Coordinates of C-alpha atoms and ligand atoms in Angstrom, one line a residue:
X216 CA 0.0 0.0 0.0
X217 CA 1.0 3.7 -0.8
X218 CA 2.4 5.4 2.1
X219 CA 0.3 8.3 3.7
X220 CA 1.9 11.4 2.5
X221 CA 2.2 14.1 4.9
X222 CA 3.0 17.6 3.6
X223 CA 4.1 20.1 5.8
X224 CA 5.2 22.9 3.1
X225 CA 2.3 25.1 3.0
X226 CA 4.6 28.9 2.9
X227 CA 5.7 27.4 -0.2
X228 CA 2.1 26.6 -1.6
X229 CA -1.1 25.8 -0.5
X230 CA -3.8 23.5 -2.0
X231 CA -6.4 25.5 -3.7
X232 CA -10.0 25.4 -1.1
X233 CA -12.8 23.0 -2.4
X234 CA -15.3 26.1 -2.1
X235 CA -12.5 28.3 -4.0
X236 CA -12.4 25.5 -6.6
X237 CA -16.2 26.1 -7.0
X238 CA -16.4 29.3 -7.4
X239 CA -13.6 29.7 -10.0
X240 CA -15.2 26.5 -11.8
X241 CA -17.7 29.0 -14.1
X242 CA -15.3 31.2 -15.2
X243 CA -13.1 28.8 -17.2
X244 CA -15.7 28.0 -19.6
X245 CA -19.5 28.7 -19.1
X246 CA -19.0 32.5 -18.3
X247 CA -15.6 32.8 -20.1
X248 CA -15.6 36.1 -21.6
X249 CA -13.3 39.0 -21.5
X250 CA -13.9 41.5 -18.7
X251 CA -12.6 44.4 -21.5
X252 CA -15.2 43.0 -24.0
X253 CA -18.3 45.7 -23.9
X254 CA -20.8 42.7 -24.9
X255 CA -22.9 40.5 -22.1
X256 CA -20.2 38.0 -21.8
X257 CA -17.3 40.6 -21.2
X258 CA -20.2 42.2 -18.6
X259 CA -20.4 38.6 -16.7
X260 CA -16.7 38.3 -17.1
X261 CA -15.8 42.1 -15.5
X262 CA -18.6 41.9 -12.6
X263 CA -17.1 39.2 -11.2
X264 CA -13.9 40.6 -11.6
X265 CA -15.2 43.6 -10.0
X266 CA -16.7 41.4 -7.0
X267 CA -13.7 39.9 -5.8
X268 CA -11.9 43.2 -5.7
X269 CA -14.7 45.0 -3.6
X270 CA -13.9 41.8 -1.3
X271 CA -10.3 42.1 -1.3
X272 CA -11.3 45.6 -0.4
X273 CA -12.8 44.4 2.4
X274 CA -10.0 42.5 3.7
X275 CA -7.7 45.2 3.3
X276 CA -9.8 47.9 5.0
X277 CA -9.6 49.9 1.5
X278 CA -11.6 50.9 -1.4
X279 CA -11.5 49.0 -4.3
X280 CA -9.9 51.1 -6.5
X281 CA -6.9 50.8 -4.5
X282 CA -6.6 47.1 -5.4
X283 CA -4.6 46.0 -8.8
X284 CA -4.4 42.3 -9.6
X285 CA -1.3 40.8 -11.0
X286 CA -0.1 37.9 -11.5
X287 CA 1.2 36.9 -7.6
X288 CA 3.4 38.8 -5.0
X289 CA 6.5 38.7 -7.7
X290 CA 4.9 40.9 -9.6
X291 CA 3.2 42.8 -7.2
X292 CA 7.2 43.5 -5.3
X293 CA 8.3 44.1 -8.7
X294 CA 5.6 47.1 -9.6
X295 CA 5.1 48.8 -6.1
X296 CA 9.4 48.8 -6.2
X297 CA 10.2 49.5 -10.0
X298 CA 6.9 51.4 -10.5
X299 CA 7.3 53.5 -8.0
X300 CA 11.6 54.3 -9.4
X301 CA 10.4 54.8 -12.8
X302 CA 7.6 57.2 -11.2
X303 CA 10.3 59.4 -9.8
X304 CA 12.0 59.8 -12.8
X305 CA 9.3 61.2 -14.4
X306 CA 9.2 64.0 -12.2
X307 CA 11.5 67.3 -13.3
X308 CA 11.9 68.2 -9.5
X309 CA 13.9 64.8 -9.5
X310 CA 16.5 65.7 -12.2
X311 CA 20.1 64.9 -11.4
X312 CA 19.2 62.8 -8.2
X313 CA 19.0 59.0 -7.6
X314 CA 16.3 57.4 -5.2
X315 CA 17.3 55.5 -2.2
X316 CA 15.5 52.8 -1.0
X317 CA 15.8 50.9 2.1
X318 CA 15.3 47.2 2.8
X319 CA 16.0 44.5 4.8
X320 CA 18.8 41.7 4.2
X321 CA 15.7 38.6 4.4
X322 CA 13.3 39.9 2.0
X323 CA 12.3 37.3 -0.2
X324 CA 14.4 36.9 -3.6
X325 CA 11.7 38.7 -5.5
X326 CA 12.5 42.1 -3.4
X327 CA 15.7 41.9 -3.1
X328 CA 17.0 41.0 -6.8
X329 CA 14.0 43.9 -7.8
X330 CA 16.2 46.0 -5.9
X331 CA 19.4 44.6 -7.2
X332 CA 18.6 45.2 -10.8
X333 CA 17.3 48.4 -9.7
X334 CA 21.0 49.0 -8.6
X335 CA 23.3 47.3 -11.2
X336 CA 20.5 50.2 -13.7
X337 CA 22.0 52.5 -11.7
X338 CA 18.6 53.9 -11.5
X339 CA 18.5 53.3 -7.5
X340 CA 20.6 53.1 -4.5
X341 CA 19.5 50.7 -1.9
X342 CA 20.1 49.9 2.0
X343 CA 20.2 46.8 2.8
X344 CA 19.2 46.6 6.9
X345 CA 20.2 43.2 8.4
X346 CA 17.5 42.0 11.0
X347 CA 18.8 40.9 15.1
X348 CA 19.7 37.5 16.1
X349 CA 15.9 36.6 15.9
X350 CA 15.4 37.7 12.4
X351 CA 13.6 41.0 13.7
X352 CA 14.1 43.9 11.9
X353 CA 14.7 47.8 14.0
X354 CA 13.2 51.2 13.4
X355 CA 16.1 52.4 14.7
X356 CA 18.3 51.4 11.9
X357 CA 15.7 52.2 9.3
X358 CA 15.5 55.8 10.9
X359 CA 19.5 55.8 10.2
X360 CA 19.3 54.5 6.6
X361 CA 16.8 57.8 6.2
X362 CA 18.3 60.2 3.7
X363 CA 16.3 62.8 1.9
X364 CA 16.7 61.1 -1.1
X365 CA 15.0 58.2 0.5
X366 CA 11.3 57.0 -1.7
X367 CA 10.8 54.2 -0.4
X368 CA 11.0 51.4 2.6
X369 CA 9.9 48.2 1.4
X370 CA 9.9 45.6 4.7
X371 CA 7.9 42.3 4.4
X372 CA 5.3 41.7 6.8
X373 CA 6.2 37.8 7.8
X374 CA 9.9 36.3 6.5
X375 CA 9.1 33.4 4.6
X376 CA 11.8 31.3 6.3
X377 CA 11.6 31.4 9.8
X378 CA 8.2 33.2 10.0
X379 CA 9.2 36.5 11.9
X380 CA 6.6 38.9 12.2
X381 CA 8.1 42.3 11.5
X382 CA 6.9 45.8 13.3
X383 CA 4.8 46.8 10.3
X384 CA 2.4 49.1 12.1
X385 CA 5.0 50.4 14.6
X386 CA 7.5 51.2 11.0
X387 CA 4.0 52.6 9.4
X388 CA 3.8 55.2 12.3
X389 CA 7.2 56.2 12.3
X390 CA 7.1 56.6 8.3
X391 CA 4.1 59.1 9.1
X392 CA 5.7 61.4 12.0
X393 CA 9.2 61.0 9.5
X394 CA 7.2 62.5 6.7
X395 CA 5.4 65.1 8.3
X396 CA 8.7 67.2 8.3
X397 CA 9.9 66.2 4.6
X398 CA 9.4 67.5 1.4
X399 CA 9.7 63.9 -0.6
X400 CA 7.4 61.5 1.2
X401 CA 8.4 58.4 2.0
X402 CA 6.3 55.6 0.7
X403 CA 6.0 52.3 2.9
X404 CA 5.7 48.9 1.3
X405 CA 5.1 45.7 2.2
X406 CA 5.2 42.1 1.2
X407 CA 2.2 40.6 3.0
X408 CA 2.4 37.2 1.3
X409 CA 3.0 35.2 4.2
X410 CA 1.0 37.2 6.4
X411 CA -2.5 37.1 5.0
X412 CA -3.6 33.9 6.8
X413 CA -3.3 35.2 10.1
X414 CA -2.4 38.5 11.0
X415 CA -4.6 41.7 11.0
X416 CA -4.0 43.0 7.2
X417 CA -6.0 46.4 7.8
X418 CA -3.4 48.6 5.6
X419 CA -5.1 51.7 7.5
X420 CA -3.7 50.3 10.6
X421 CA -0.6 49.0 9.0
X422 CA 0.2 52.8 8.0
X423 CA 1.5 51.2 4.2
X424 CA 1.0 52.9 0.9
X425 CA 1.8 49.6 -1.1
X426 CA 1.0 46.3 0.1
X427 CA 1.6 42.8 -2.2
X428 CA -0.1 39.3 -1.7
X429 CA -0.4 36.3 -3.3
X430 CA -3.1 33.8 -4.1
X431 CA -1.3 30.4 -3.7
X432 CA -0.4 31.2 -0.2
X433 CA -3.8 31.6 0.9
X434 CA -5.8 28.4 -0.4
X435 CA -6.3 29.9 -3.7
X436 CA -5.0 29.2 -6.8
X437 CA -1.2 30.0 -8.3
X438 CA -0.9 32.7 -11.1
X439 CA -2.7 35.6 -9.1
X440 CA -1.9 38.1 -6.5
X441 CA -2.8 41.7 -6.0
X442 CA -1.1 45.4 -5.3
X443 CA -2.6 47.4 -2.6
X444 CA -1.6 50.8 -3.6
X445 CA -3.0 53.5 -1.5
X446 CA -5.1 56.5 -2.9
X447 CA -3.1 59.2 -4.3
X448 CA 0.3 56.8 -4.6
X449 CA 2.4 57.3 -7.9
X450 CA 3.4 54.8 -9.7
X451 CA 4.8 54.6 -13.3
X452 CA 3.5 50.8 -14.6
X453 CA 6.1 48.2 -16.0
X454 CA 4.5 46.7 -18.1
X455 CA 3.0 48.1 -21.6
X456 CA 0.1 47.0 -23.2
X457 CA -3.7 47.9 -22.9
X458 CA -5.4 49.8 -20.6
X459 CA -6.6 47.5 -18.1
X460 CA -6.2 48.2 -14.1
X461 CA -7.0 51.6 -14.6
X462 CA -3.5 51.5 -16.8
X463 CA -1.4 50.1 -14.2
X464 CA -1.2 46.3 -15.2
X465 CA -1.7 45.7 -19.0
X466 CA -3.1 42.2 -19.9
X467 CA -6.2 40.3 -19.9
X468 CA -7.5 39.6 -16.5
X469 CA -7.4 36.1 -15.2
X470 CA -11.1 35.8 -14.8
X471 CA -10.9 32.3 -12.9
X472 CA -8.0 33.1 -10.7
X473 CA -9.0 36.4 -9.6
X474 CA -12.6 35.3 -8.3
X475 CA -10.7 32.5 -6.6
X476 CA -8.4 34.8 -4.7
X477 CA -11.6 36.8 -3.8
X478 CA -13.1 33.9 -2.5
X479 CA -10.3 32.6 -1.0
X480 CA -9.8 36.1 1.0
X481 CA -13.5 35.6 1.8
X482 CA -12.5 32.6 3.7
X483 CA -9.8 33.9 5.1
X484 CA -11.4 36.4 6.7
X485 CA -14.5 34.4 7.9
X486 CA -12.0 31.1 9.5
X487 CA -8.7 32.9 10.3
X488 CA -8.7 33.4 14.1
X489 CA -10.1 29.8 14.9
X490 CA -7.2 28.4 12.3
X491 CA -4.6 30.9 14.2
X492 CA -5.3 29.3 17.3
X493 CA -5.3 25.6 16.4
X494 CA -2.0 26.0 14.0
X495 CA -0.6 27.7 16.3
X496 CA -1.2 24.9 19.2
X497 CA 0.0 22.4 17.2
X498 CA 2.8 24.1 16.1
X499 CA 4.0 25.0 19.6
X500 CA 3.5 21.3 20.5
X501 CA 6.1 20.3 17.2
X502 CA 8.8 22.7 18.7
X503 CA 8.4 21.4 22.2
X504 CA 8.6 17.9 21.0
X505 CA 11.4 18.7 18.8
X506 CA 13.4 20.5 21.1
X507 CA 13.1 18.8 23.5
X508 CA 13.7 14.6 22.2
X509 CA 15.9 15.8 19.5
X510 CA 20.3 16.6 20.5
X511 CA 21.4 20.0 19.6
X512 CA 18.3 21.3 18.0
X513 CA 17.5 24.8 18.3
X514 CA 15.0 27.5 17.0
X515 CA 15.5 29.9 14.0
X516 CA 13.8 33.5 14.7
X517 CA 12.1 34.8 17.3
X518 CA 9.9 32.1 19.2
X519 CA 7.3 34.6 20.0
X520 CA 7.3 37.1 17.2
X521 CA 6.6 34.5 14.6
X522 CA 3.5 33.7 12.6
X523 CA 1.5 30.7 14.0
X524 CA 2.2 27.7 11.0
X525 CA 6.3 28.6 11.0
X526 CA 8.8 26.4 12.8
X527 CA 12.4 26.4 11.5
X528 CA 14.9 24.3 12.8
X529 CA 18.8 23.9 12.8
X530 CA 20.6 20.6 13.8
X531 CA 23.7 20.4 14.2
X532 CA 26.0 18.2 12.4
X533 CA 23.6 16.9 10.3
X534 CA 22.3 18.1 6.5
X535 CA 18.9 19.5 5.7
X536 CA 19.4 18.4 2.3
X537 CA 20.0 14.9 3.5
X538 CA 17.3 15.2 6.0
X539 CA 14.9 16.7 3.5
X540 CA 15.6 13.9 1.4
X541 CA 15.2 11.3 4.2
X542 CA 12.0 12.6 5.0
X543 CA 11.0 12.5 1.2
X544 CA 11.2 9.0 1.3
X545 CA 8.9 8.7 4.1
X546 CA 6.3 10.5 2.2
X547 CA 6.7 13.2 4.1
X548 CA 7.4 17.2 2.4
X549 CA 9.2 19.7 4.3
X550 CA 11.8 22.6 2.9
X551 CA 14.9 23.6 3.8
X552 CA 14.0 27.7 2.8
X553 CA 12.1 29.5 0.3
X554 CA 11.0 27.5 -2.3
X555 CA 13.1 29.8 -4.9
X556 CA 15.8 29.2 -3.8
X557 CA 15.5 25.2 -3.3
X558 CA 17.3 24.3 -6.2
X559 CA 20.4 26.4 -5.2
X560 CA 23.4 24.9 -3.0
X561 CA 24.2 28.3 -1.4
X562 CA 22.9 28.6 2.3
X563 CA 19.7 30.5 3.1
X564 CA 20.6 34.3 3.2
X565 CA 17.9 35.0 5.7
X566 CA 19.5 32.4 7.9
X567 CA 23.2 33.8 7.4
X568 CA 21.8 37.4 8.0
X569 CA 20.6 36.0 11.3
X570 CA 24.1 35.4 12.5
X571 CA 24.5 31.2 11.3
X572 CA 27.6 30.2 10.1
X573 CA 27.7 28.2 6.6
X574 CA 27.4 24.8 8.1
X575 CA 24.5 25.7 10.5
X576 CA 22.3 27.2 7.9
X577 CA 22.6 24.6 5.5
X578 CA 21.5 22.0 8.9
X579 CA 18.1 23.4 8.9
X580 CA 15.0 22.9 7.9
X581 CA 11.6 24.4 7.6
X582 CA 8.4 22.8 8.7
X583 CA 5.5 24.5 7.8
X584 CA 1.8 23.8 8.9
X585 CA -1.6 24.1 7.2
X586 CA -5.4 24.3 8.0
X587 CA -6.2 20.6 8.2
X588 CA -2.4 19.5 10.0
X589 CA -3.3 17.0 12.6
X590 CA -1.3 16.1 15.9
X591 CA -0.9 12.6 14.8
X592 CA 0.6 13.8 11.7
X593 CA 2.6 16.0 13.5
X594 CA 3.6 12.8 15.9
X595 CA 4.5 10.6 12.9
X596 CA 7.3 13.4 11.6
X597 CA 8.8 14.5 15.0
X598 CA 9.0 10.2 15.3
X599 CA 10.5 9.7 11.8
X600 CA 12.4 13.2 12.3
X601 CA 14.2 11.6 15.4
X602 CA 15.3 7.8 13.8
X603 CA 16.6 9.9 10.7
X604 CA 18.6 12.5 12.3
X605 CA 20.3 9.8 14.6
X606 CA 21.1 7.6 11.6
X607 CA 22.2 10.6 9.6
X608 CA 24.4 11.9 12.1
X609 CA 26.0 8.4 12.8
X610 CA 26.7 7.9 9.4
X611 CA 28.6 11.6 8.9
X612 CA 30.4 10.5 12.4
X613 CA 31.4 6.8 10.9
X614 CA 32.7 9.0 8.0
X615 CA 34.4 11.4 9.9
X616 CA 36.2 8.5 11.9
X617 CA 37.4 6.7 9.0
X618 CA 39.3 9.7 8.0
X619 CA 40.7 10.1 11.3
Ligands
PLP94 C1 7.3 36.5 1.2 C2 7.1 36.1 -0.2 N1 7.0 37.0 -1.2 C3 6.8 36.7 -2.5 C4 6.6 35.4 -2.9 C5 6.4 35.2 -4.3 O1 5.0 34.9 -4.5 P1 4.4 34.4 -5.9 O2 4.7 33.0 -6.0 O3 3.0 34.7 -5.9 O4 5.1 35.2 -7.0 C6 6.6 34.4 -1.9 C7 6.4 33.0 -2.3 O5 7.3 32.2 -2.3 C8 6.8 34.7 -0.6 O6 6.8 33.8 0.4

């Protein structure tokens, strides 16, 4: 018989909701008509369109001409950072001068190569704030990277790694008093993709101009995400072609996908604090049990300023690769970082900005949980975790001994 698979992966994706799956269902080929089309199927077509925006509205305590869909938070990153460059240059008070923007060193690779390119262009100059020891980034060294050629500050919400939550409201309120007493306003943006299913996304309390998410990450399906950008927020678009998005995002709307991330939203919204609360119980329970029947085995990021579904281990002297592999076998699907970056050798950069050395960061792993994770599923992989680690680590130290 097939092994049970157990996946445990869901900040790399997330299986698309039954009732999402429903709701998208008419749009691929009973009501499949273009929402630019003037006739009664481009009418169907752009109502629904225009429904899931007024609910993503909703969820983002904003109106919904504030909300342009893309096609995921890569995009989004990439049009609230570029957009919002190109923007600047168009403006003659700008002449002669180069935008800085600040960041932080564990953005996800879609922020920070946006703001490399932006760099190796020329067009931008970029600060790069590494976070503390528990992967939490400080006003305080945001306030320093402040020049007055600063546009933006782009700090995601929730690190896709080790699940730090990052002061987003406390930053927002510190952007507002900073800009009170500037001439070029700062704008605030941030990557809410891993942040949606659980935290408090009100971008009124948040204090952001620009705010991306992502559909897959939220029960809904890949291919579809959305830009918050707040009233009265310039941004030059990237991408040239018609005029949809009120000429922000050029390219035919993906009818299906975008009423699936409103309805996935919808559900969000309705089931997130009971979710919260059982993900985060049973998450807490993995760490314990890990921690504590597991040698040298320690907690990446902050153990309390982290989002309930996120626990990221390091072992020492023992491989995640090898242990991701291990587990793979036993039907079981874990990461050792971003999904990205999973095909690269190099160690995680958000773990190395937290302080690990080369050999520590590439001993972790990341265990991510999702609405219908179970304790005894939880049970099996701390049990397997345990029986692999101790025959992984014997076989390094047989290795080690026959070179001795
Ligand atoms: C924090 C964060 N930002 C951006 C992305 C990219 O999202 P998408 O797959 O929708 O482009 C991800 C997904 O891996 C993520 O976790």
């Amino acid at each position: 018989m097939p092994k049970k698979r157990i996946y445990l992966d869901y900040a790399a994706t997330t299986p698309v909701d039954k009732r999402v799956m429903k709701a998208m269902t008419p749009y691929f080929s009973e009501k499949f008509g273009n929402p630019s089309s003037v006739h009664i199927f481009g009418q169907e077509a752009s109502k629904a369109v225009e429904k899931a925006r007024e609910k993503i509205a909703v969820f983002f305590n904003c109106s919904p001409t504030e909300i342009i869909f893309t096609s995921g938070a890569t995009e989004s990153n990439n049009l609230a950072i570029k957009g919002a460059v190109k923007k600047f240059y168009t403006e003659p008070k700008n002449k002669g001068i180069k935008p800085r923007l600040i960041t932080d060193s564990i953005e996800h690779s879609c922020v920070l190569n946006t703001c490399r390119s932006l760099e190796k262009e020329g067009l931008a100059e970029v600060v790069y704030i590494a976070p503390n020891k528990e992967g939490i980034i400080q006003i305080k060294d945001i306030a320093a990277a402040i020049n007055e050629n600063t546009l933006l500050v782009s700090i995601m919400y929730v690190n896709n790694e080790i699940g730090t939550i990052q002061p987003i409201a406390t930053i927002g309120k510190f952007l507002e008093k900073e800009n009170a007493n500037r001439k070029r306003k700062i704008l605030f943006h941030t990557d809410a993709t891993q942040a949606v299913n659980y935290l408090d996304c009100d971008v009124e309390k948040l204090g952001v101009d620009l705010l991306s998410l992502s559909g897959h990450k939220i029960y809904g399906p890949k291919g579809v995400g959305a830009l918050y950008v707040k009233k009265g927020t310039l941004l030059t678009r990237i991408q040239d072609g018609g005029e949809q998005e009120r000429k922000m995002r050029a390219g035919t709307h993906n009818v299906p996908a975008i009423v699936g991330l409103g309805k996935a939203l919808e559900l969000v919204m309705k089931e997130k604090s009971k979710i919260a609360i059982k993900t985060e119980k049973l998450r807490d329970y993995l760490i314990a049990r890990v921690l504590k029947e597991i040698p040298q085995s320690y907690l990446n990021g902050s153990a309390k300023k982290r989002i309930p579904n996120n626990a990221n281990f390091r072992f020492d002297n023992v491989e995640g690769e090898g242990l991701l592999l291990s587990l793979d076998l036993e039907g079981i699907a874990v990461s050792t970082g971003s999904a990205c970056a999973s095909r690269s050798l190099e160690p995680s950069h958000v773990l190395l900005a937290l302080g690990l050395k080369h050999e520590q960061a590439h001993g972790s792993l990341r265990l991510t949980l999702g609405k219908t994770t179970t304790r005894k599923e939880i049970d099996l992989v701390v049990n397997k975790l345990k029986v692999i680690i101790e025959r992984l680590r014997k076989i390094s130290g047989d290795v080690l001994k026959s070179f001795q």
